[in-house]
mmCIF file of C-alpha atoms and ligand atoms in Angstrom:
data_model
loop_
_atom_site.group_PDB
_atom_site.id
_atom_site.type_symbol
_atom_site.label_atom_id
_atom_site.label_comp_id
_atom_site.label_asym_id
_atom_site.label_seq_id
_atom_site.Cartn_x
_atom_site.Cartn_y
_atom_site.Cartn_z
ATOM 1 C CA MET A 1 10.277 -71.462 -10.832
ATOM 2 C CA LYS A 2 9.004 -72.996 -14.077
ATOM 3 C CA MET A 3 9.329 -71.059 -17.294
ATOM 4 C CA LYS A 4 5.572 -71.301 -17.901
ATOM 5 C CA THR A 5 4.766 -69.810 -14.452
ATOM 6 C CA LEU A 6 7.142 -66.930 -15.107
ATOM 7 C CA LEU A 7 5.612 -66.310 -18.508
ATOM 8 C CA VAL A 8 2.059 -66.282 -17.108
ATOM 9 C CA MET A 9 3.128 -63.812 -14.379
ATOM 10 C CA PHE A 10 4.874 -61.603 -16.931
ATOM 11 C CA ILE A 11 1.849 -61.484 -19.225
ATOM 12 C CA GLY A 12 -0.479 -60.988 -16.225
ATOM 13 C CA VAL A 13 1.217 -57.771 -15.146
ATOM 14 C CA PHE A 14 0.732 -56.199 -18.562
ATOM 15 C CA ALA A 15 -2.723 -57.639 -19.166
ATOM 16 C CA ILE A 16 -4.405 -55.763 -16.271
ATOM 17 C CA PRO A 17 -5.792 -52.514 -17.706
ATOM 18 C CA GLU A 18 -5.400 -49.444 -15.503
ATOM 19 C CA SER A 19 -9.182 -49.033 -15.468
ATOM 20 C CA VAL A 20 -9.644 -52.172 -13.389
ATOM 21 C CA THR A 21 -6.767 -51.548 -10.985
ATOM 22 C CA ALA A 22 -7.145 -49.306 -7.935
ATOM 23 C CA HIS A 23 -5.943 -45.764 -8.542
ATOM 24 C CA GLN A 24 -2.501 -45.531 -6.971
ATOM 25 C CA CYS A 25 -2.128 -42.447 -4.806
ATOM 26 C CA GLY A 26 0.524 -43.522 -2.334
ATOM 27 C CA ARG A 27 0.529 -43.774 1.460
ATOM 28 C CA GLY A 28 -1.439 -41.048 3.205
ATOM 29 C CA TRP A 29 -3.481 -40.122 0.111
ATOM 30 C CA ALA A 30 -7.159 -40.874 -0.538
ATOM 31 C CA SER A 31 -8.551 -41.620 -3.990
ATOM 32 C CA PHE A 32 -11.772 -40.332 -5.599
ATOM 33 C CA GLU A 33 -12.706 -40.384 -9.305
ATOM 34 C CA ASN A 34 -9.115 -40.499 -10.606
ATOM 35 C CA ASN A 35 -7.783 -37.798 -8.312
ATOM 36 C CA CYS A 36 -5.609 -38.168 -5.215
ATOM 37 C CA TYR A 37 -6.291 -36.177 -2.044
ATOM 38 C CA TYR A 38 -4.246 -35.351 1.030
ATOM 39 C CA PHE A 39 -6.137 -34.215 4.160
ATOM 40 C CA SER A 40 -4.119 -32.210 6.691
ATOM 41 C CA THR A 41 -4.158 -32.944 10.393
ATOM 42 C CA SER A 42 -3.487 -29.314 11.329
ATOM 43 C CA THR A 43 -4.863 -25.896 10.381
ATOM 44 C CA MET A 44 -2.912 -23.090 8.723
ATOM 45 C CA ASN A 45 -3.332 -19.832 6.803
ATOM 46 C CA PHE A 46 -3.832 -19.740 3.023
ATOM 47 C CA LYS A 47 -0.185 -19.105 2.127
ATOM 48 C CA ASP A 48 1.083 -21.960 4.283
ATOM 49 C CA ALA A 49 -1.647 -24.183 2.805
ATOM 50 C CA MET A 50 -0.397 -23.396 -0.734
ATOM 51 C CA ILE A 51 3.205 -24.104 0.255
ATOM 52 C CA SER A 52 2.205 -27.325 2.045
ATOM 53 C CA CYS A 53 0.497 -28.655 -1.095
ATOM 54 C CA TYR A 54 3.327 -27.594 -3.438
ATOM 55 C CA ASN A 55 5.798 -29.363 -1.147
ATOM 56 C CA ARG A 56 3.771 -32.556 -1.555
ATOM 57 C CA GLY A 57 3.900 -32.306 -5.354
ATOM 58 C CA SER A 58 0.253 -31.251 -5.428
ATOM 59 C CA SER A 59 -1.954 -28.171 -5.313
ATOM 60 C CA LEU A 60 -4.756 -26.723 -3.205
ATOM 61 C CA LEU A 61 -8.143 -28.337 -3.672
ATOM 62 C CA VAL A 62 -10.296 -27.030 -6.530
ATOM 63 C CA ILE A 63 -13.792 -28.568 -6.418
ATOM 64 C CA ARG A 64 -14.938 -29.219 -10.000
ATOM 65 C CA ASN A 65 -18.427 -30.714 -9.626
ATOM 66 C CA SER A 66 -21.168 -31.517 -7.103
ATOM 67 C CA ARG A 67 -20.004 -35.128 -6.649
ATOM 68 C CA GLU A 68 -16.577 -33.926 -5.583
ATOM 69 C CA ASP A 69 -18.217 -31.207 -3.440
ATOM 70 C CA LYS A 70 -20.272 -33.824 -1.579
ATOM 71 C CA TRP A 71 -17.311 -36.167 -1.199
ATOM 72 C CA VAL A 72 -15.162 -33.382 0.273
ATOM 73 C CA ASP A 73 -18.036 -32.501 2.637
ATOM 74 C CA LEU A 74 -18.178 -36.123 3.796
ATOM 75 C CA GLN A 75 -14.412 -36.214 4.381
ATOM 76 C CA CYS A 76 -14.541 -32.943 6.365
ATOM 77 C CA ARG A 77 -17.257 -34.355 8.632
ATOM 78 C CA LEU A 78 -15.470 -37.693 9.121
ATOM 79 C CA ARG A 79 -12.240 -35.894 10.001
ATOM 80 C CA GLY A 80 -13.890 -33.390 12.354
ATOM 81 C CA TYR A 81 -12.994 -30.345 10.246
ATOM 82 C CA LEU A 82 -15.491 -28.109 12.058
ATOM 83 C CA ASN A 83 -14.775 -24.889 10.139
ATOM 84 C CA GLY A 84 -13.725 -26.174 6.743
ATOM 85 C CA VAL A 85 -10.915 -26.257 4.224
ATOM 86 C CA TRP A 86 -9.169 -23.864 1.867
ATOM 87 C CA LEU A 87 -10.126 -23.887 -1.802
ATOM 88 C CA GLY A 88 -7.639 -22.923 -4.522
ATOM 89 C CA PHE A 89 -9.489 -19.709 -5.496
ATOM 90 C CA SER A 90 -8.686 -16.092 -4.672
ATOM 91 C CA ASP A 91 -9.757 -12.577 -5.702
ATOM 92 C CA ILE A 92 -6.674 -10.895 -4.230
ATOM 93 C CA GLN A 93 -5.693 -9.620 -7.705
ATOM 94 C CA ARG A 94 -9.079 -8.055 -8.536
ATOM 95 C CA GLU A 95 -11.779 -7.836 -5.855
ATOM 96 C CA GLY A 96 -14.895 -9.748 -6.872
ATOM 97 C CA HIS A 97 -13.087 -11.789 -9.532
ATOM 98 C CA MET A 98 -12.572 -15.205 -7.931
ATOM 99 C CA VAL A 99 -10.110 -17.206 -10.025
ATOM 100 C CA ALA A 100 -8.198 -20.444 -9.641
ATOM 101 C CA ILE A 101 -4.745 -19.704 -8.204
ATOM 102 C CA SER A 102 -3.251 -22.364 -10.527
ATOM 103 C CA ASP A 103 -4.231 -20.752 -13.853
ATOM 104 C CA SER A 104 -6.179 -17.536 -12.979
ATOM 105 C CA ARG A 105 -9.312 -18.877 -14.720
ATOM 106 C CA LYS A 106 -12.868 -18.491 -13.430
ATOM 107 C CA PRO A 107 -14.196 -21.716 -11.874
ATOM 108 C CA GLY A 108 -16.492 -23.776 -14.113
ATOM 109 C CA TYR A 109 -18.402 -25.080 -11.101
ATOM 110 C CA VAL A 110 -19.246 -23.010 -8.010
ATOM 111 C CA ASN A 111 -21.166 -23.647 -4.785
ATOM 112 C CA TRP A 112 -21.112 -20.258 -3.071
ATOM 113 C CA ILE A 113 -23.324 -19.963 0.011
ATOM 114 C CA GLY A 114 -26.171 -17.469 -0.590
ATOM 115 C CA GLY A 115 -24.753 -13.921 -0.352
ATOM 116 C CA GLU A 116 -21.140 -15.096 -0.739
ATOM 117 C CA PRO A 117 -18.526 -14.093 -1.681
ATOM 118 C CA ASN A 118 -19.258 -10.874 0.251
ATOM 119 C CA ASN A 119 -15.761 -9.520 1.026
ATOM 120 C CA ALA A 120 -16.814 -8.928 4.663
ATOM 121 C CA VAL A 121 -15.120 -5.864 6.229
ATOM 122 C CA GLY A 122 -13.293 -5.507 2.892
ATOM 123 C CA LYS A 123 -10.719 -8.128 3.872
ATOM 124 C CA GLU A 124 -11.843 -11.462 2.379
ATOM 125 C CA HIS A 125 -9.801 -12.624 -0.618
ATOM 126 C CA CYS A 126 -9.441 -16.395 -0.124
ATOM 127 C CA ALA A 127 -12.036 -19.105 -0.757
ATOM 128 C CA MET A 128 -12.999 -21.864 1.659
ATOM 129 C CA TYR A 129 -15.391 -24.781 1.903
ATOM 130 C CA TRP A 130 -17.519 -24.144 5.004
ATOM 131 C CA THR A 131 -18.544 -27.473 6.539
ATOM 132 C CA ALA A 132 -21.440 -26.229 8.697
ATOM 133 C CA ARG A 133 -22.978 -24.260 5.798
ATOM 134 C CA ARG A 134 -22.256 -26.948 3.143
ATOM 135 C CA GLY A 135 -20.938 -24.378 0.673
ATOM 136 C CA TRP A 136 -18.247 -21.915 -0.319
ATOM 137 C CA ASN A 137 -17.351 -18.622 1.361
ATOM 138 C CA ASP A 138 -14.687 -15.969 0.936
ATOM 139 C CA THR A 139 -12.718 -15.369 4.111
ATOM 140 C CA GLN A 140 -9.554 -13.654 5.319
ATOM 141 C CA CYS A 141 -6.424 -15.359 3.943
ATOM 142 C CA SER A 142 -4.877 -15.112 7.421
ATOM 143 C CA ASP A 143 -7.562 -17.418 8.874
ATOM 144 C CA ARG A 144 -6.473 -20.903 9.889
ATOM 145 C CA LEU A 145 -8.252 -23.816 8.218
ATOM 146 C CA HIS A 146 -7.570 -27.458 7.408
ATOM 147 C CA VAL A 147 -6.026 -28.187 4.034
ATOM 148 C CA VAL A 148 -6.870 -30.550 1.194
ATOM 149 C CA CYS A 149 -4.243 -31.051 -1.525
ATOM 150 C CA THR A 150 -4.959 -32.746 -4.856
ATOM 151 C CA LYS A 151 -2.908 -34.394 -7.567
ATOM 152 C CA LYS A 152 -3.697 -36.721 -10.487
HETATM 153 C C1 BGC B 1 -20.155 -14.177 7.095
HETATM 154 C C2 BGC B 1 -19.112 -14.552 6.068
HETATM 155 C C3 BGC B 1 -17.751 -14.194 6.573
HETATM 156 C C4 BGC B 1 -17.506 -14.777 7.929
HETATM 157 C C5 BGC B 1 -16.164 -14.390 8.475
HETATM 158 C C6 BGC B 1 -19.809 -14.774 8.431
HETATM 159 O O1 BGC B 1 -20.735 -14.357 9.387
HETATM 160 O O2 BGC B 1 -21.426 -14.665 6.682
HETATM 161 O O3 BGC B 1 -19.357 -13.895 4.857
HETATM 162 O O4 BGC B 1 -16.795 -14.634 5.664
HETATM 163 O O5 BGC B 1 -18.512 -14.357 8.825
HETATM 164 O O6 BGC B 1 -15.868 -15.148 9.608
HETATM 165 CA CA1 CA B 2 -17.483 -14.057 3.225
#
């Protein structure tokens, strides 16, 4: 190969800004607004969902705005997630205080279904996105739901 060709290729690689290249998430991951998402094929309880995401170098989905909320809803429908997916929020430490499990902070954006979280039968301490109701609900952590993991 000619020296000039090599030089052009070398410069080319470094000249492409990251903003114009596709966000690289790796095989099996979807990309949306600079985040990477893994969608599970099976359902599991909240603890197993947390472990599953940690084992993939990621964490349980935390929806941060309405665009992400709508995108996740679309993905759930496309993938036939009839019930919904776990969200990385819990009030297991203090009932009624839903916080992110990653940093124990209150969510900046919420989309609770009207009347939720309601701690039904006093046993609901884990948050979920409920596909049919297009919003968030607290449910029993032992329920089995699909899982969405996120990483940068
Ligand atoms: C209630 C939810 C509850 C769910 C449990 C629904 O009927 O509206 O608050 O989490 O039942 O399956
Ligand atoms: Ca509930």
